[in-house]
mmCIF file of C-alpha atoms in Angstrom:
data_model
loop_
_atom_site.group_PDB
_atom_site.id
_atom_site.type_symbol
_atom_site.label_atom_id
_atom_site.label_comp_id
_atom_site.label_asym_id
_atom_site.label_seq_id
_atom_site.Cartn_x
_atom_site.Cartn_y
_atom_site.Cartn_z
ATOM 1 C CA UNK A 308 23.348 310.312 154.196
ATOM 2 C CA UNK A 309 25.211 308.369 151.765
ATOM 3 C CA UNK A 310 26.680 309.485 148.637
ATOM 4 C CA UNK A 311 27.969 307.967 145.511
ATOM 5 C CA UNK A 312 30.052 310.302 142.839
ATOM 6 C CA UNK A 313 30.898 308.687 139.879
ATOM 7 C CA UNK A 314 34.193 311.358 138.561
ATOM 8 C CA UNK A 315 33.432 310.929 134.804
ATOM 9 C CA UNK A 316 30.353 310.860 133.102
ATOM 10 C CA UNK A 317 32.175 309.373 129.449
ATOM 11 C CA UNK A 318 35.248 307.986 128.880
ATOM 12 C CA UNK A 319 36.341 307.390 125.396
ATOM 13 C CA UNK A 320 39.275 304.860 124.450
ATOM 14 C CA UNK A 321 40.591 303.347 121.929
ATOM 15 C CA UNK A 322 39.938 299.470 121.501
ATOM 16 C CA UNK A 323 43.071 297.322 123.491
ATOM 17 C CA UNK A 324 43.943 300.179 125.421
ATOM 18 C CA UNK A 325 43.451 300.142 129.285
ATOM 19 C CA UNK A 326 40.319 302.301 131.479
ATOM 20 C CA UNK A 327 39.617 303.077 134.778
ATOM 21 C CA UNK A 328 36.096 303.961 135.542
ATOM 22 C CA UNK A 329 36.527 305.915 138.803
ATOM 23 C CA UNK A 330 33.345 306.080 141.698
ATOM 24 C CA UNK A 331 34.057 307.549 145.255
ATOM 25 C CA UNK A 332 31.622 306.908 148.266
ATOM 26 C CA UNK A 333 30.747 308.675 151.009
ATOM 27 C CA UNK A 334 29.601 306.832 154.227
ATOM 28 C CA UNK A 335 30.950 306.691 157.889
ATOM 29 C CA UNK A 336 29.774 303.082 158.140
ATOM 30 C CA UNK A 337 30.658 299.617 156.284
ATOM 31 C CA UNK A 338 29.472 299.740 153.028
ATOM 32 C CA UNK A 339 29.208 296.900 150.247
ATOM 33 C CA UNK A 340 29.945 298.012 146.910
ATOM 34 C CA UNK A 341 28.745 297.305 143.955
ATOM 35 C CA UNK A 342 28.963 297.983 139.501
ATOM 36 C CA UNK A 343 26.855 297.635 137.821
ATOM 37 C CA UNK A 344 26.793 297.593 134.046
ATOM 38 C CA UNK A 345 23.991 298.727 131.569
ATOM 39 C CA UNK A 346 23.884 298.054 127.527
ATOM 40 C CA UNK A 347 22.750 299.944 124.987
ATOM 41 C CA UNK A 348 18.365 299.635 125.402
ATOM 42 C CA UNK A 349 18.797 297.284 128.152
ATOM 43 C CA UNK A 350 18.348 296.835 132.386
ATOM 44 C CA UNK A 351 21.233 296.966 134.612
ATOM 45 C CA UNK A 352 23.318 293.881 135.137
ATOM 46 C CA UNK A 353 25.566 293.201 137.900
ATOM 47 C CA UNK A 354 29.658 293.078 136.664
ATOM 48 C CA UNK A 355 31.065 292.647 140.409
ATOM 49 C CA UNK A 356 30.270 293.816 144.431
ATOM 50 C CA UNK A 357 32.681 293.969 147.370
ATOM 51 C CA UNK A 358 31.131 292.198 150.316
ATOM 52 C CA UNK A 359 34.069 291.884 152.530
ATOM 53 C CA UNK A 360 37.897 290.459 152.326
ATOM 54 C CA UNK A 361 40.003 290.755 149.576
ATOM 55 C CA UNK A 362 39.875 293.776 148.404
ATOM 56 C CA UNK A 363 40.730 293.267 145.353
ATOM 57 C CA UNK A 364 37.328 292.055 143.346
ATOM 58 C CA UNK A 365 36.806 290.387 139.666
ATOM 59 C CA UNK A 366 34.058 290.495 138.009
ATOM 60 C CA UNK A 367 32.760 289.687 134.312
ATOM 61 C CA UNK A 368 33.870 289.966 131.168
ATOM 62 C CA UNK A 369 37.646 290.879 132.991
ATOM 63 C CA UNK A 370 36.588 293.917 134.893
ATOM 64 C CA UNK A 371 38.473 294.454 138.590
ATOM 65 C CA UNK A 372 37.321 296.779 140.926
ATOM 66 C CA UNK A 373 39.672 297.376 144.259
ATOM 67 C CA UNK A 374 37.971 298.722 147.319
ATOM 68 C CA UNK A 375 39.976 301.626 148.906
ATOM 69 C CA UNK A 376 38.379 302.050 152.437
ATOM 70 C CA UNK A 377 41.124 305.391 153.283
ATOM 71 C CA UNK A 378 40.053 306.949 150.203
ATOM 72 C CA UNK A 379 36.838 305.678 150.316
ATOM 73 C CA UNK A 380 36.933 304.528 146.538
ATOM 74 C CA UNK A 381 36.246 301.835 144.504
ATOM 75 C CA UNK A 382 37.533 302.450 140.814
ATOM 76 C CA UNK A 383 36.768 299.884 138.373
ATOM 77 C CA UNK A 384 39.408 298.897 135.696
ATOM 78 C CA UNK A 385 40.405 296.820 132.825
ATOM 79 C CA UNK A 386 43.622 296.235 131.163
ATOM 80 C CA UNK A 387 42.506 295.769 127.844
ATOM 81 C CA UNK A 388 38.680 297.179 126.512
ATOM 82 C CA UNK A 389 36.834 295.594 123.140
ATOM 83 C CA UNK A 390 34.197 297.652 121.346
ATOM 84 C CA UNK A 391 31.427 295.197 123.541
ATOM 85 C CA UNK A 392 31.948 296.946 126.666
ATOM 86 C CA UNK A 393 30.537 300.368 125.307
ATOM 87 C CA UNK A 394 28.264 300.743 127.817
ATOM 88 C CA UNK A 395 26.814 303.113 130.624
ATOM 89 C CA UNK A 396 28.407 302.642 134.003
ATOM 90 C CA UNK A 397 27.149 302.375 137.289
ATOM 91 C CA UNK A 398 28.639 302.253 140.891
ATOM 92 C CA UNK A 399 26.129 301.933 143.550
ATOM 93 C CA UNK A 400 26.196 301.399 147.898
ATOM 94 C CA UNK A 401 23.841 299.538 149.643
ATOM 95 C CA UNK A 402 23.179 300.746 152.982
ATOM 96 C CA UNK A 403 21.042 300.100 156.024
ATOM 97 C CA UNK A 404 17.588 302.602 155.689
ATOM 98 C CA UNK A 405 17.678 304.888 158.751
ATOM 99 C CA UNK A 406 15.914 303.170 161.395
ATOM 100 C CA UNK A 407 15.091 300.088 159.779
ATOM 101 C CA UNK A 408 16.369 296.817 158.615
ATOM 102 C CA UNK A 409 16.083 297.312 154.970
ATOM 103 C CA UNK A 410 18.560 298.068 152.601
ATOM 104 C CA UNK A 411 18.946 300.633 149.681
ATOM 105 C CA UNK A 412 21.140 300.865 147.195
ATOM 106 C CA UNK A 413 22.049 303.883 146.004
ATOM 107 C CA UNK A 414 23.826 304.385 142.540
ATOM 108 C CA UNK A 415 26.178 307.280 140.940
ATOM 109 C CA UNK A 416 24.855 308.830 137.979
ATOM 110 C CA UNK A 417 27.061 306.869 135.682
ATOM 111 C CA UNK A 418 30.054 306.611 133.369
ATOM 112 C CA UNK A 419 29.564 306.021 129.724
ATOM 113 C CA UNK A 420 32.438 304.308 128.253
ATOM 114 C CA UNK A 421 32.743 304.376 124.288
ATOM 115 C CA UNK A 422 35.088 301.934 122.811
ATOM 116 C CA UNK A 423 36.922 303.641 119.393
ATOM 117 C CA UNK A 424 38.084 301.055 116.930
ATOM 118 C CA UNK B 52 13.788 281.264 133.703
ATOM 119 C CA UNK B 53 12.624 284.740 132.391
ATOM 120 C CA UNK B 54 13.772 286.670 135.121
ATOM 121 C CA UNK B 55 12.350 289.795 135.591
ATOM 122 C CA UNK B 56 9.694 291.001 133.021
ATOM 123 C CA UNK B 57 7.769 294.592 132.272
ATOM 124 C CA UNK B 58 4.887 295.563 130.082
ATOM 125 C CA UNK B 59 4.897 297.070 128.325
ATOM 126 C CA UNK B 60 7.743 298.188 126.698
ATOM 127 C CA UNK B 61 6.969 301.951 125.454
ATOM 128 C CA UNK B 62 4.548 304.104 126.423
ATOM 129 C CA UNK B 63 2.916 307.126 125.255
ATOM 130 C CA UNK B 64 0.343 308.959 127.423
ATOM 131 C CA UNK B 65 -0.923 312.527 127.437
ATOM 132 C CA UNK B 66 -1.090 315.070 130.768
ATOM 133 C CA UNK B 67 -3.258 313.861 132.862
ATOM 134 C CA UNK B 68 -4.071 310.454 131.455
ATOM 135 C CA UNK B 69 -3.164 307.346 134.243
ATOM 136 C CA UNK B 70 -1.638 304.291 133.545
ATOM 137 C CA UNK B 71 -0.341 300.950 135.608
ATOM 138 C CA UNK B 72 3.046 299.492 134.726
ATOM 139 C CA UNK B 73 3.282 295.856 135.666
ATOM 140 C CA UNK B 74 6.517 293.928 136.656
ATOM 141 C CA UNK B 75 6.729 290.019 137.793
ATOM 142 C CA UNK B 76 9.448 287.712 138.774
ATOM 143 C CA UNK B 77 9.657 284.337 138.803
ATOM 144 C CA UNK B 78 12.695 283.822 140.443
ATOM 145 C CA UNK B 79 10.866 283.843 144.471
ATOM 146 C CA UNK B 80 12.071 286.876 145.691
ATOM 147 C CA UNK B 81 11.325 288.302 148.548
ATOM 148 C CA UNK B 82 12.099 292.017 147.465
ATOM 149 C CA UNK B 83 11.072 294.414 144.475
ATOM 150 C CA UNK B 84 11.986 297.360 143.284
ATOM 151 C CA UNK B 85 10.839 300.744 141.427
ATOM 152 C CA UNK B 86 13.202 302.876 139.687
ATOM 153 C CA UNK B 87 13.371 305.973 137.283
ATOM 154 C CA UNK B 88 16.485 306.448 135.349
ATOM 155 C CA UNK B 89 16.724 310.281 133.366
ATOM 156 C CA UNK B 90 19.723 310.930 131.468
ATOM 157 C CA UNK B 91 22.797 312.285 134.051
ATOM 158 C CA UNK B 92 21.079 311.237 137.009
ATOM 159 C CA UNK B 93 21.574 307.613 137.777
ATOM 160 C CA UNK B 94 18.773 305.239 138.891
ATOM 161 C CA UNK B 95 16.832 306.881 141.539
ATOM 162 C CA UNK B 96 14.422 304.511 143.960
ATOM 163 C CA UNK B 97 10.829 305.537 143.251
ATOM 164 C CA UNK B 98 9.341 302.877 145.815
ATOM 165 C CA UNK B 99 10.059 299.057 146.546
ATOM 166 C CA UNK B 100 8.471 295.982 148.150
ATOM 167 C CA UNK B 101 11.070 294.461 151.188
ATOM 168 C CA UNK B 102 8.283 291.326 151.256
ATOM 169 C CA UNK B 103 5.146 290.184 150.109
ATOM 170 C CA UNK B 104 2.521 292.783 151.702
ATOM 171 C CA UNK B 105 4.375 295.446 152.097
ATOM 172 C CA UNK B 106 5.440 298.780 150.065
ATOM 173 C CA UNK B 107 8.145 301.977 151.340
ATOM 174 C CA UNK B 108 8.546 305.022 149.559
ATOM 175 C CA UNK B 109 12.022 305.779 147.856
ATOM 176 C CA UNK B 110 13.412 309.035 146.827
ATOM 177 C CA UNK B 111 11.265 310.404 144.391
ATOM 178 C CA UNK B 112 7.742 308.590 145.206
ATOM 179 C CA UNK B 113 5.187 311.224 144.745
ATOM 180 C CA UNK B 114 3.396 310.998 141.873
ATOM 181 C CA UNK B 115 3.801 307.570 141.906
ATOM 182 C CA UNK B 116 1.627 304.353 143.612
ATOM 183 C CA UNK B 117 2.185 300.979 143.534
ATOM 184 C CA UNK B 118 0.793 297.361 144.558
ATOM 185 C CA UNK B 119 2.574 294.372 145.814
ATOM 186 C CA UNK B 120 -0.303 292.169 144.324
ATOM 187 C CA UNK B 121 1.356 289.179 145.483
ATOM 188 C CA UNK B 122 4.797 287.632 145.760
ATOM 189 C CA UNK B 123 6.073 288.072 141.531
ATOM 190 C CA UNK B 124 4.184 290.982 140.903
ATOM 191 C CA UNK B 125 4.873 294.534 141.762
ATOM 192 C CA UNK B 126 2.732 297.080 139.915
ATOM 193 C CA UNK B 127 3.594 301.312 139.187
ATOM 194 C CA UNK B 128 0.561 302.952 138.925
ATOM 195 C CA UNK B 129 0.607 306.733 137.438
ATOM 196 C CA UNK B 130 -2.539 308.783 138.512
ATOM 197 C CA UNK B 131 -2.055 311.535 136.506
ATOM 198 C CA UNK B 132 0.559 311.789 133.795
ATOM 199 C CA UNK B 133 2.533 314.965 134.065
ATOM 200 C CA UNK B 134 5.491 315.388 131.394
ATOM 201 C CA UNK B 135 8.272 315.427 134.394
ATOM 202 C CA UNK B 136 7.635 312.211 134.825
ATOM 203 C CA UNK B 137 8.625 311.039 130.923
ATOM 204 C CA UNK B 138 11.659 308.397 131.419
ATOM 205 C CA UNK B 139 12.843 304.778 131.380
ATOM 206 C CA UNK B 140 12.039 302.603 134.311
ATOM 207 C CA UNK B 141 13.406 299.731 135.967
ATOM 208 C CA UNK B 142 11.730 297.258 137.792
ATOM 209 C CA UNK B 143 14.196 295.193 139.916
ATOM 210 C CA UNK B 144 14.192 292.127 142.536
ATOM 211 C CA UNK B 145 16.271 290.396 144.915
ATOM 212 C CA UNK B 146 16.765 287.957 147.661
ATOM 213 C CA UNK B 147 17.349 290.082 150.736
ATOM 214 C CA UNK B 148 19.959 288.830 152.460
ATOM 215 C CA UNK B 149 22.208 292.000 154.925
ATOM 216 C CA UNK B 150 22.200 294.151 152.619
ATOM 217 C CA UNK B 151 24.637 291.751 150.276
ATOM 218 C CA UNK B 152 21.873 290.633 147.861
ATOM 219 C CA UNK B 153 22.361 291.319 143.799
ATOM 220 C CA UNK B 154 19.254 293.102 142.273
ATOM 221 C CA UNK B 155 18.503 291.753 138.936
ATOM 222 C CA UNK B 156 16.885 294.288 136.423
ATOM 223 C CA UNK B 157 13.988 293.946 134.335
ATOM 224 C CA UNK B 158 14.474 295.454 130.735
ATOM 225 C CA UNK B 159 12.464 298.416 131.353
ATOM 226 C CA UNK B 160 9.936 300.530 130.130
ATOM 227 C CA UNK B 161 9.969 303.724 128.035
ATOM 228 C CA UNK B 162 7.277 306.565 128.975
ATOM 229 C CA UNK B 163 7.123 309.712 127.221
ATOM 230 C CA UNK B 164 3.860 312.157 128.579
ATOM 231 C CA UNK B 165 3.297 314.643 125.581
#
């Protein structure tokens, strides 16, 4: 069974200052990655996903991810956070369902980042 | 395009009383979803639609029924209201396609059962 841990469940920083959001997976087959970011009394909205290739992914609003397959990681980061992106967090894998051809994606149980003026 | 859509928006039942949740799409996807989210444990996959006609159970589906009632449409139907089930949930769709396919979220729907 697959796994998701998401290390921190807030982060607060200051506003300009750099974050890493940090999500680990567990799974002994190819994965695709995703984060996915949720505002204040809103649905989920996709920020980036690792298919395949670089692994080294952008993604909205000047979020990076970089897909570690050793450490089987995929921390999210940006170099420079505005009070907007106070939001909750989420990584989630998408996997094949045992037996089947369908997919499920399974998320962590999220980071909430608070931007500080 | 609205995207996805839910109604209604808030919800306030009593034990025991039943209620339907509705959810449609009008972007032609093949593939709907179900989700509760309660605070400090994620989304978790209540039950979802892979195509028109058919419905699988996710990881927390009793309780819970639903109805594929045609392609944009994918109903939550709650029998009988029991306060563990008071949360937020998602209603989601996407364009299967290997497991690579974005879900796109609908902006959900508060229940609290009193």
């Amino acid at each position: 069974a697959q796994s998701v841990t998401q290390l921190d469940s807030q982060v607060p920083v200051f506003e300009e200052a750099p974050v890493e959001l940090r999500c680990n997976y567990s799974s002994s087959v190819s994965v695709y990655l995703f984060w996915y970011v949720q505002y204040p009394n809103q649905g989920l909205q996709l920020l980036l996903k690792y298919l395949s290739g670089s692994t080294l992914v952008k993604g909205i609003n000047g979020f990076e991810a970089e897909f570690n397959k050793s450490q089987t990681s995929f921390h999210l980061r940006k170099p420079s956070v505005h009070i907007s992106d106070t939001a909750e967090y989420f990584c989630a894998v998408n996997l094949r369902d045992s037996g089947g051809s369908n997919y499920k994606l399974t998320f962590g149980k999220g980071t909430l980042l608070t931007v500080n003026p | 395009n609205a995207g996805v859509t839910q109604t209604p928006k808030f919800q306030v039942l009593k034990t025991g009383q039943s209620m339907t949740l509705q959810c449609a799409q009008d972007m032609n996807h093949n593939s709907m979803y179900w989700y509760r989210q309660d605070p400090g444990m994620g989304l978790r996959l209540i039950y979802y639609s892979a195509s028109e006609g058919t419905t699988d159970k996710g990881e927390v589906p009793n309780g819970y029924n639903v109805s594929r009632l045609n392609k944009r449409e994918f109903s939550l139907r709650l029998e009988s209201a029991a306060p563990s089930q008071t949360s937020v949930y998602f209603c989601a769709s996407s364009d299967p396609s290997g497991g690579t396919d974005t879900q796109y979220f609908g902006p959900g729907t508060r229940l609290t059962v009193l």
